[in-house]
PDB file of C-alpha atoms in Angstrom:
ATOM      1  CA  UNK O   1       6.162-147.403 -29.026  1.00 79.00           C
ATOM      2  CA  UNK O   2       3.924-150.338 -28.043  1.00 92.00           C
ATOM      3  CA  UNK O   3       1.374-150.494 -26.885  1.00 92.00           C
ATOM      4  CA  UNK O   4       1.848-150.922 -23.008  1.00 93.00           C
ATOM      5  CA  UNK O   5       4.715-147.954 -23.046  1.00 93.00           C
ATOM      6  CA  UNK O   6       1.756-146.385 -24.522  1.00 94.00           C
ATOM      7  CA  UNK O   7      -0.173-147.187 -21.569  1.00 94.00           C
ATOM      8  CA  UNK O   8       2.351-145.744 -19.206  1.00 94.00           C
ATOM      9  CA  UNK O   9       3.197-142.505 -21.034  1.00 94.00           C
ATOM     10  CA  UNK O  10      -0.552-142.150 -21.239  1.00 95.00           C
ATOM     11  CA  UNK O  11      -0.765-142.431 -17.349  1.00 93.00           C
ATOM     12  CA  UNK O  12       2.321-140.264 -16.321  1.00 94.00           C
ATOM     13  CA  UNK O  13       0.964-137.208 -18.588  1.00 94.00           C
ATOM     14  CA  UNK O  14      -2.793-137.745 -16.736  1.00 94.00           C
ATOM     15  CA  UNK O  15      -1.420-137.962 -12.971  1.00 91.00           C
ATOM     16  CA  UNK O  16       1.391-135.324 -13.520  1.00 90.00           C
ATOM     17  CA  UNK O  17      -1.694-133.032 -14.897  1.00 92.00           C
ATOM     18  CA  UNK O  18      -4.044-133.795 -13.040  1.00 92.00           C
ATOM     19  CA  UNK O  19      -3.200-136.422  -9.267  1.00 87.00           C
ATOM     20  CA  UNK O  20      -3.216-140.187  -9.046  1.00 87.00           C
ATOM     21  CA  UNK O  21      -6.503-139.977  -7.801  1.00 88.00           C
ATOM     22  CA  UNK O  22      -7.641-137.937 -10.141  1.00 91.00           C
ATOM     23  CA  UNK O  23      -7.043-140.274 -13.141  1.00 92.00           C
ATOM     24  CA  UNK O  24      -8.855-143.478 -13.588  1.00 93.00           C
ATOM     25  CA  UNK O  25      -8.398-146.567 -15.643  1.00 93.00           C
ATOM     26  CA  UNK O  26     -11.256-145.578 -17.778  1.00 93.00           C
ATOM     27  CA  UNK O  27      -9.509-141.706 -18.731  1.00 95.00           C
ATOM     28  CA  UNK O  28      -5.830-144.087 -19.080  1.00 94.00           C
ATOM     29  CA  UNK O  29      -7.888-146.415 -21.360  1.00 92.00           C
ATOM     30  CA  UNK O  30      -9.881-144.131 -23.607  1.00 93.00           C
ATOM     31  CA  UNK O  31      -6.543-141.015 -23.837  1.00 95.00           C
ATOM     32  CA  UNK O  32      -4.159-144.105 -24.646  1.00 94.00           C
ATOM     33  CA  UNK O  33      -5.928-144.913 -27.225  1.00 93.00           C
ATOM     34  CA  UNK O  34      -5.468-149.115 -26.517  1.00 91.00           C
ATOM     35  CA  UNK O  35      -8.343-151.580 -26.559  1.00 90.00           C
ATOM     36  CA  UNK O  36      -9.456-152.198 -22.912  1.00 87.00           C
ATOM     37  CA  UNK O  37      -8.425-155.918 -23.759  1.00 90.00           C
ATOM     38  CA  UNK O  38      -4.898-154.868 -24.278  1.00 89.00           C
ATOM     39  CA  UNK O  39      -4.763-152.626 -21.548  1.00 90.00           C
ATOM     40  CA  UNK O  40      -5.644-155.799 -19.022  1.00 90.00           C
ATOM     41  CA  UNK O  41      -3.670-158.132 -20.621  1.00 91.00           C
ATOM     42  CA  UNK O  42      -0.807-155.737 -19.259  1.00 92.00           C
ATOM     43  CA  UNK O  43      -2.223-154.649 -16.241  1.00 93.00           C
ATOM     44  CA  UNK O  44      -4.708-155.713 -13.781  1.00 93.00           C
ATOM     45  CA  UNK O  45      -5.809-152.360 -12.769  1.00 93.00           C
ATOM     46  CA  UNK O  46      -4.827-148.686 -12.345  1.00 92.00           C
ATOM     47  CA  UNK O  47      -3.061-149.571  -9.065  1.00 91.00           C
ATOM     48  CA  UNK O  48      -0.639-151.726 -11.263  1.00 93.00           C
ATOM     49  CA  UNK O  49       0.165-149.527 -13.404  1.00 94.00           C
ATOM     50  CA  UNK O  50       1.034-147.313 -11.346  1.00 91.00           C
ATOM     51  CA  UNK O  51       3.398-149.577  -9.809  1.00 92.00           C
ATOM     52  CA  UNK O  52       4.966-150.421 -13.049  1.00 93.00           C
ATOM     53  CA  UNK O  53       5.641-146.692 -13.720  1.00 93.00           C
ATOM     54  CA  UNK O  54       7.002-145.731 -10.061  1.00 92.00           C
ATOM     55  CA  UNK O  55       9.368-149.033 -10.546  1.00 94.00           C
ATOM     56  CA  UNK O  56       9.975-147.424 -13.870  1.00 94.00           C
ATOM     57  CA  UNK O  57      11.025-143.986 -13.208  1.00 92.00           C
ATOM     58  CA  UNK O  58      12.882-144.779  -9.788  1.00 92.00           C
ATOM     59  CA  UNK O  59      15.159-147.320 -11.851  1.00 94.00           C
ATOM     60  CA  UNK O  60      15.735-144.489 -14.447  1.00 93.00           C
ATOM     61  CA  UNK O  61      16.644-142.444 -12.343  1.00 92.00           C
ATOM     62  CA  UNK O  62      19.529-144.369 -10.339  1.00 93.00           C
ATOM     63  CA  UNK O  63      20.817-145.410 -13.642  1.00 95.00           C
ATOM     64  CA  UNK O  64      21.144-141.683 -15.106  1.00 96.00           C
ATOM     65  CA  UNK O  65      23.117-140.517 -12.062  1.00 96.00           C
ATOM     66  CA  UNK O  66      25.426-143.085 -11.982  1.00 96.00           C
ATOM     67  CA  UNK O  67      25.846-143.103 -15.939  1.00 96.00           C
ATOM     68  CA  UNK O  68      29.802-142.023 -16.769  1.00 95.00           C
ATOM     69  CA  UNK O  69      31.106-141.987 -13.548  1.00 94.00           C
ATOM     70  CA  UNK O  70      34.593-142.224 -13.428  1.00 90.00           C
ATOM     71  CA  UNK O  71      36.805-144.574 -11.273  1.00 86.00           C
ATOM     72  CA  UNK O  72      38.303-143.420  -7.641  1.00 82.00           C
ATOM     73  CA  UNK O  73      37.675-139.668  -8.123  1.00 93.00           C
ATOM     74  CA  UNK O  74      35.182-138.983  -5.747  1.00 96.00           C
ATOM     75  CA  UNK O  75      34.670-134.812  -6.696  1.00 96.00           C
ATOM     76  CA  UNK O  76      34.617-135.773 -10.256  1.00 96.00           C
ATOM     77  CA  UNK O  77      31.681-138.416  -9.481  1.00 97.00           C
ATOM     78  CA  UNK O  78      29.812-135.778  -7.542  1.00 98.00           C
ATOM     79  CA  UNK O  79      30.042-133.599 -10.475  1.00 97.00           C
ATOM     80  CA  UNK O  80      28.671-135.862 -13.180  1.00 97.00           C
ATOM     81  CA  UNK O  81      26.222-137.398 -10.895  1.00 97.00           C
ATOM     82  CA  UNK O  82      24.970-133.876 -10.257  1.00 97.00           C
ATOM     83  CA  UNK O  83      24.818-132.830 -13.781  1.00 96.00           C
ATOM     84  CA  UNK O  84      23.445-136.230 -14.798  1.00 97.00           C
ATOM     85  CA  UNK O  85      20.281-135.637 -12.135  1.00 96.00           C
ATOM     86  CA  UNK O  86      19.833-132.344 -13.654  1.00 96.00           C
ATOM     87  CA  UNK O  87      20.167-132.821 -17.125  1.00 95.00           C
ATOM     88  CA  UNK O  88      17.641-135.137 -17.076  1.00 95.00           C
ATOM     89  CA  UNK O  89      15.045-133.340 -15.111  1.00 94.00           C
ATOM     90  CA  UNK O  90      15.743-130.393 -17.054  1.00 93.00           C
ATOM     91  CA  UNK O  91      15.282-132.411 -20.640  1.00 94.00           C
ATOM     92  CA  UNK O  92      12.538-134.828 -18.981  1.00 93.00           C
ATOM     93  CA  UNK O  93      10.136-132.428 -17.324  1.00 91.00           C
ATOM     94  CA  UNK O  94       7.189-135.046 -16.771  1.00 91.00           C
ATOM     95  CA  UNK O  95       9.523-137.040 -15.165  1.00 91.00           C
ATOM     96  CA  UNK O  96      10.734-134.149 -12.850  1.00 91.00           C
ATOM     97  CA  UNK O  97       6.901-133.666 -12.107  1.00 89.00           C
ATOM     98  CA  UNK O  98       6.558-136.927 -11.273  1.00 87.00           C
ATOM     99  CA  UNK O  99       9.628-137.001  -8.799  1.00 86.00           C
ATOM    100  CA  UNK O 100       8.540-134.445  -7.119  1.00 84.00           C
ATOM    101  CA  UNK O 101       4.593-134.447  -6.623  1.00 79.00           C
ATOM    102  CA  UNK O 102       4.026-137.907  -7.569  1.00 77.00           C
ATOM    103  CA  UNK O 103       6.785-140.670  -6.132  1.00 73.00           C
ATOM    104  CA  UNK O 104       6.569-138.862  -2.998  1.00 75.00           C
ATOM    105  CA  UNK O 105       3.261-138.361  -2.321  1.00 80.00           C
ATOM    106  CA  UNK O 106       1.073-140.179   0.874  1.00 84.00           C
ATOM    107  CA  UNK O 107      -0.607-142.398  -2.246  1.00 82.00           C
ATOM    108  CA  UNK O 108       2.585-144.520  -2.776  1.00 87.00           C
ATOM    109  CA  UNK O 109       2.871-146.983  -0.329  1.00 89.00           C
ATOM    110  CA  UNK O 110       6.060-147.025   1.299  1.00 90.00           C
ATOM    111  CA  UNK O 111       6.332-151.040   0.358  1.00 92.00           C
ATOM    112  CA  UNK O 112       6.753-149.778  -3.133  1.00 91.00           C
ATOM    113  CA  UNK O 113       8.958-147.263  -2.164  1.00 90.00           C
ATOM    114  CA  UNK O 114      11.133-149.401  -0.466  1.00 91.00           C
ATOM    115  CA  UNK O 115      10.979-152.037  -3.235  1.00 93.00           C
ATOM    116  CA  UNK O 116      12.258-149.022  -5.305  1.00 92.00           C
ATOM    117  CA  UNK O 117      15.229-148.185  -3.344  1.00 92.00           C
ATOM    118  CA  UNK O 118      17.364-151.090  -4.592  1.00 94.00           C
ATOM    119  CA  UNK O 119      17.547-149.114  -7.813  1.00 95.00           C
ATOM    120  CA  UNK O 120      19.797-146.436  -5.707  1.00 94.00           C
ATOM    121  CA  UNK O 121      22.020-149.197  -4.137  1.00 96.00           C
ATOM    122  CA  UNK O 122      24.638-147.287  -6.732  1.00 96.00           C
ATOM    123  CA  UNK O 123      24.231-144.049  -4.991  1.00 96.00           C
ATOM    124  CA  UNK O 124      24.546-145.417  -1.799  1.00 96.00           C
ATOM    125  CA  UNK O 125      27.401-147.244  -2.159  1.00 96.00           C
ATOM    126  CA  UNK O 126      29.273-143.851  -3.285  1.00 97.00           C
ATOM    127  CA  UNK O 127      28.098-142.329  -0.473  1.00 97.00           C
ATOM    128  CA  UNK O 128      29.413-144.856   1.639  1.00 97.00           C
ATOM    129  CA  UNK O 129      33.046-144.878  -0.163  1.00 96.00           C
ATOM    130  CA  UNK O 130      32.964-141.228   1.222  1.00 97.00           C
ATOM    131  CA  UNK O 131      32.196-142.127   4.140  1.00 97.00           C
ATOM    132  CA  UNK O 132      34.577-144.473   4.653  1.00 97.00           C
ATOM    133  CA  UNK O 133      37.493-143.089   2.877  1.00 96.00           C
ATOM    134  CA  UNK O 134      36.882-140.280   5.369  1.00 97.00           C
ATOM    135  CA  UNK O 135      35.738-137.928   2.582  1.00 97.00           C
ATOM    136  CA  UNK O 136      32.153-137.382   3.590  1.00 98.00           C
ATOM    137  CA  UNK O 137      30.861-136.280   7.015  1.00 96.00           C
ATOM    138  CA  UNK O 138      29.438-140.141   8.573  1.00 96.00           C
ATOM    139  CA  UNK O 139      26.070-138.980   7.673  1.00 95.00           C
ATOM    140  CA  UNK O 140      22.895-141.431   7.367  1.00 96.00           C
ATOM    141  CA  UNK O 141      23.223-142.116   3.404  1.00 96.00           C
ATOM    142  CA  UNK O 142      19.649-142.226   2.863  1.00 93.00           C
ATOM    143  CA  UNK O 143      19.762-138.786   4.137  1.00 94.00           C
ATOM    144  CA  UNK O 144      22.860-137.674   1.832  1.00 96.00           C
ATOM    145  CA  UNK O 145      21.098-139.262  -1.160  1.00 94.00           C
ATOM    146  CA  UNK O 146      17.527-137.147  -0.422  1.00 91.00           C
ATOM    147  CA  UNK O 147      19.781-134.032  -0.212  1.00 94.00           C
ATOM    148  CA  UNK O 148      22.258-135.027  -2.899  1.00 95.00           C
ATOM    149  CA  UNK O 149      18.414-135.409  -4.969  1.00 94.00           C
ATOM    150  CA  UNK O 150      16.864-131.637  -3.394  1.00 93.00           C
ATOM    151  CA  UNK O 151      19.937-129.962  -4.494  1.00 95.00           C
ATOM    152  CA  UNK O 152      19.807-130.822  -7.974  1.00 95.00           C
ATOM    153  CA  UNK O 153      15.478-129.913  -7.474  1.00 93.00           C
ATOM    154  CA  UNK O 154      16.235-127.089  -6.280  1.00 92.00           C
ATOM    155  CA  UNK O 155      18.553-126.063  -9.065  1.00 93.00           C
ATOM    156  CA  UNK O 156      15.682-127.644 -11.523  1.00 93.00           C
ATOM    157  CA  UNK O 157      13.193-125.502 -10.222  1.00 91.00           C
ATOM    158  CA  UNK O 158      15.190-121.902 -10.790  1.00 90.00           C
ATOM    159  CA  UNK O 159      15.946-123.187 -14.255  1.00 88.00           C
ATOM    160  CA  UNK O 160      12.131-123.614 -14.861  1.00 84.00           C
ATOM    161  CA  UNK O 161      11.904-120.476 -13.516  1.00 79.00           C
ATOM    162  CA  UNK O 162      11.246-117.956 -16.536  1.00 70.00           C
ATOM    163  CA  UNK O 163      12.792-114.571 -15.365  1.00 69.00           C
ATOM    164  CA  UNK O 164      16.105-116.485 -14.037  1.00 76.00           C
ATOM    165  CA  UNK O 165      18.822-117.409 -16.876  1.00 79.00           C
ATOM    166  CA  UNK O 166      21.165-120.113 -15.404  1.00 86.00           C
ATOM    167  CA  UNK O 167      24.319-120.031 -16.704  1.00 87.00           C
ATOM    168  CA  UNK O 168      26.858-123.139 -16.350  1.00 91.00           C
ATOM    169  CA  UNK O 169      29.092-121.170 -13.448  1.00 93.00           C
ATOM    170  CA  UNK O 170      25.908-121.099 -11.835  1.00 91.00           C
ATOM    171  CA  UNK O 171      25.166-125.026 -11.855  1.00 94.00           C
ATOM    172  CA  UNK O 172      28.778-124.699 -11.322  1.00 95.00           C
ATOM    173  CA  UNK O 173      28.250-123.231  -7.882  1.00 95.00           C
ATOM    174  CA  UNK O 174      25.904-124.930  -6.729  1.00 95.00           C
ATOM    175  CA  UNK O 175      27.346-128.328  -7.561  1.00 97.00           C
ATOM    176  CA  UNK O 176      30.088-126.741  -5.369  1.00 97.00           C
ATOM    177  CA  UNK O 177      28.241-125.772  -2.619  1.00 96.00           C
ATOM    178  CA  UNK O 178      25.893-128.753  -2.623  1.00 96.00           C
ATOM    179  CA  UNK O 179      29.711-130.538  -2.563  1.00 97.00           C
ATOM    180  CA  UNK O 180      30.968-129.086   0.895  1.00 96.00           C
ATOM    181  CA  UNK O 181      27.994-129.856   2.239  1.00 95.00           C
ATOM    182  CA  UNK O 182      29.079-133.535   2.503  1.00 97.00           C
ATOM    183  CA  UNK O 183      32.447-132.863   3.423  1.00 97.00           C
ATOM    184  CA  UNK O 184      34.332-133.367   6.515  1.00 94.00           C
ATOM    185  CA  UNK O 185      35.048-130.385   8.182  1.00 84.00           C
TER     186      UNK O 185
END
């Protein structure tokens, strides 16, 4: 790993722990482990790393749901979308932190986060094919993406859940349900 992925692993583990605000560029600095040199040859301050790592994470994850999807099967899409979204959560639990207490908290400004939405310009474009192949409902797709995205959380959260045992029927089911939520009635 070099050293500025060092510098951004370093940073997600400190604000998943412990807040953005929290964690300053001195703690990133002396837990990375990187010269303070290096660290501002890559970044200016915390603010832009922070950046960089929102950016980051937001492309990941529009690229993992839409990774496999197969052609003019719109259920079948759904389904590997879904388990795409929660696979990766599941095996990426920093990340899943971050998704949910970090990229939308108050402290991100909503120009980044509307930088970051051209990295779900995938997403939305399947929601619109539903749309318009009279599939889906004609919902708002920004709104059918943030539930598509609190369905799968949801499902995250029981699986992180000690004293519940997900089985695959039950991802099953809710991949289901989650499903006819979007269709037209």
């Amino acid at each position: 790993m070099n050293k500025k992925s060092i510098v951004l692993q370093t940073t997600l583990e400190l604000i998943t722990k412990q807040g953005i605000q929290a964690t300053s560029l001195s703690q990133i600095i002396k837990d990375s482990g990187v010269a303070n040199g290096t660290v501002y040859h890559h970044f200016k301050n915390k603010e832009e790393i922070i950046t960089e790592l929102y950016l980051m994470l937001t492309q990941d994850f529009g690229t993992v749901v839409m990774r496999n999807i197969p052609e003019d099967d719109l259920k079948k899409q759904f389904t590997i979308m879904w388990h795409n979204l929660f696979d990766y959560f599941v095996n990426n639990p920093l990340a899943f932190v971050f998704s949910e207490q970090i990229a939308r908290s108050p402290e991100i400004p909503q120009s980044l986060k509307d930088k970051a939405r051209q990295y779900y310009n995938e997403i939305e474009a399947y929601f619109r094919k539903g749309i318009k192949d009279k599939v889906f409902k004609s919902y708002n797709t920004t709104v059918m993406e943030e539930l598509f995205f609190g369905n799968v959380v949801s499902l995250v959260k029981i699986h992180e859940n000690e004293n519940v045992k997900l089985l695959d029927k039950h991802i099953n089911q809710a991949i289901d349900i989650s499903w006819k939520g979007f269709l037209r009635d």
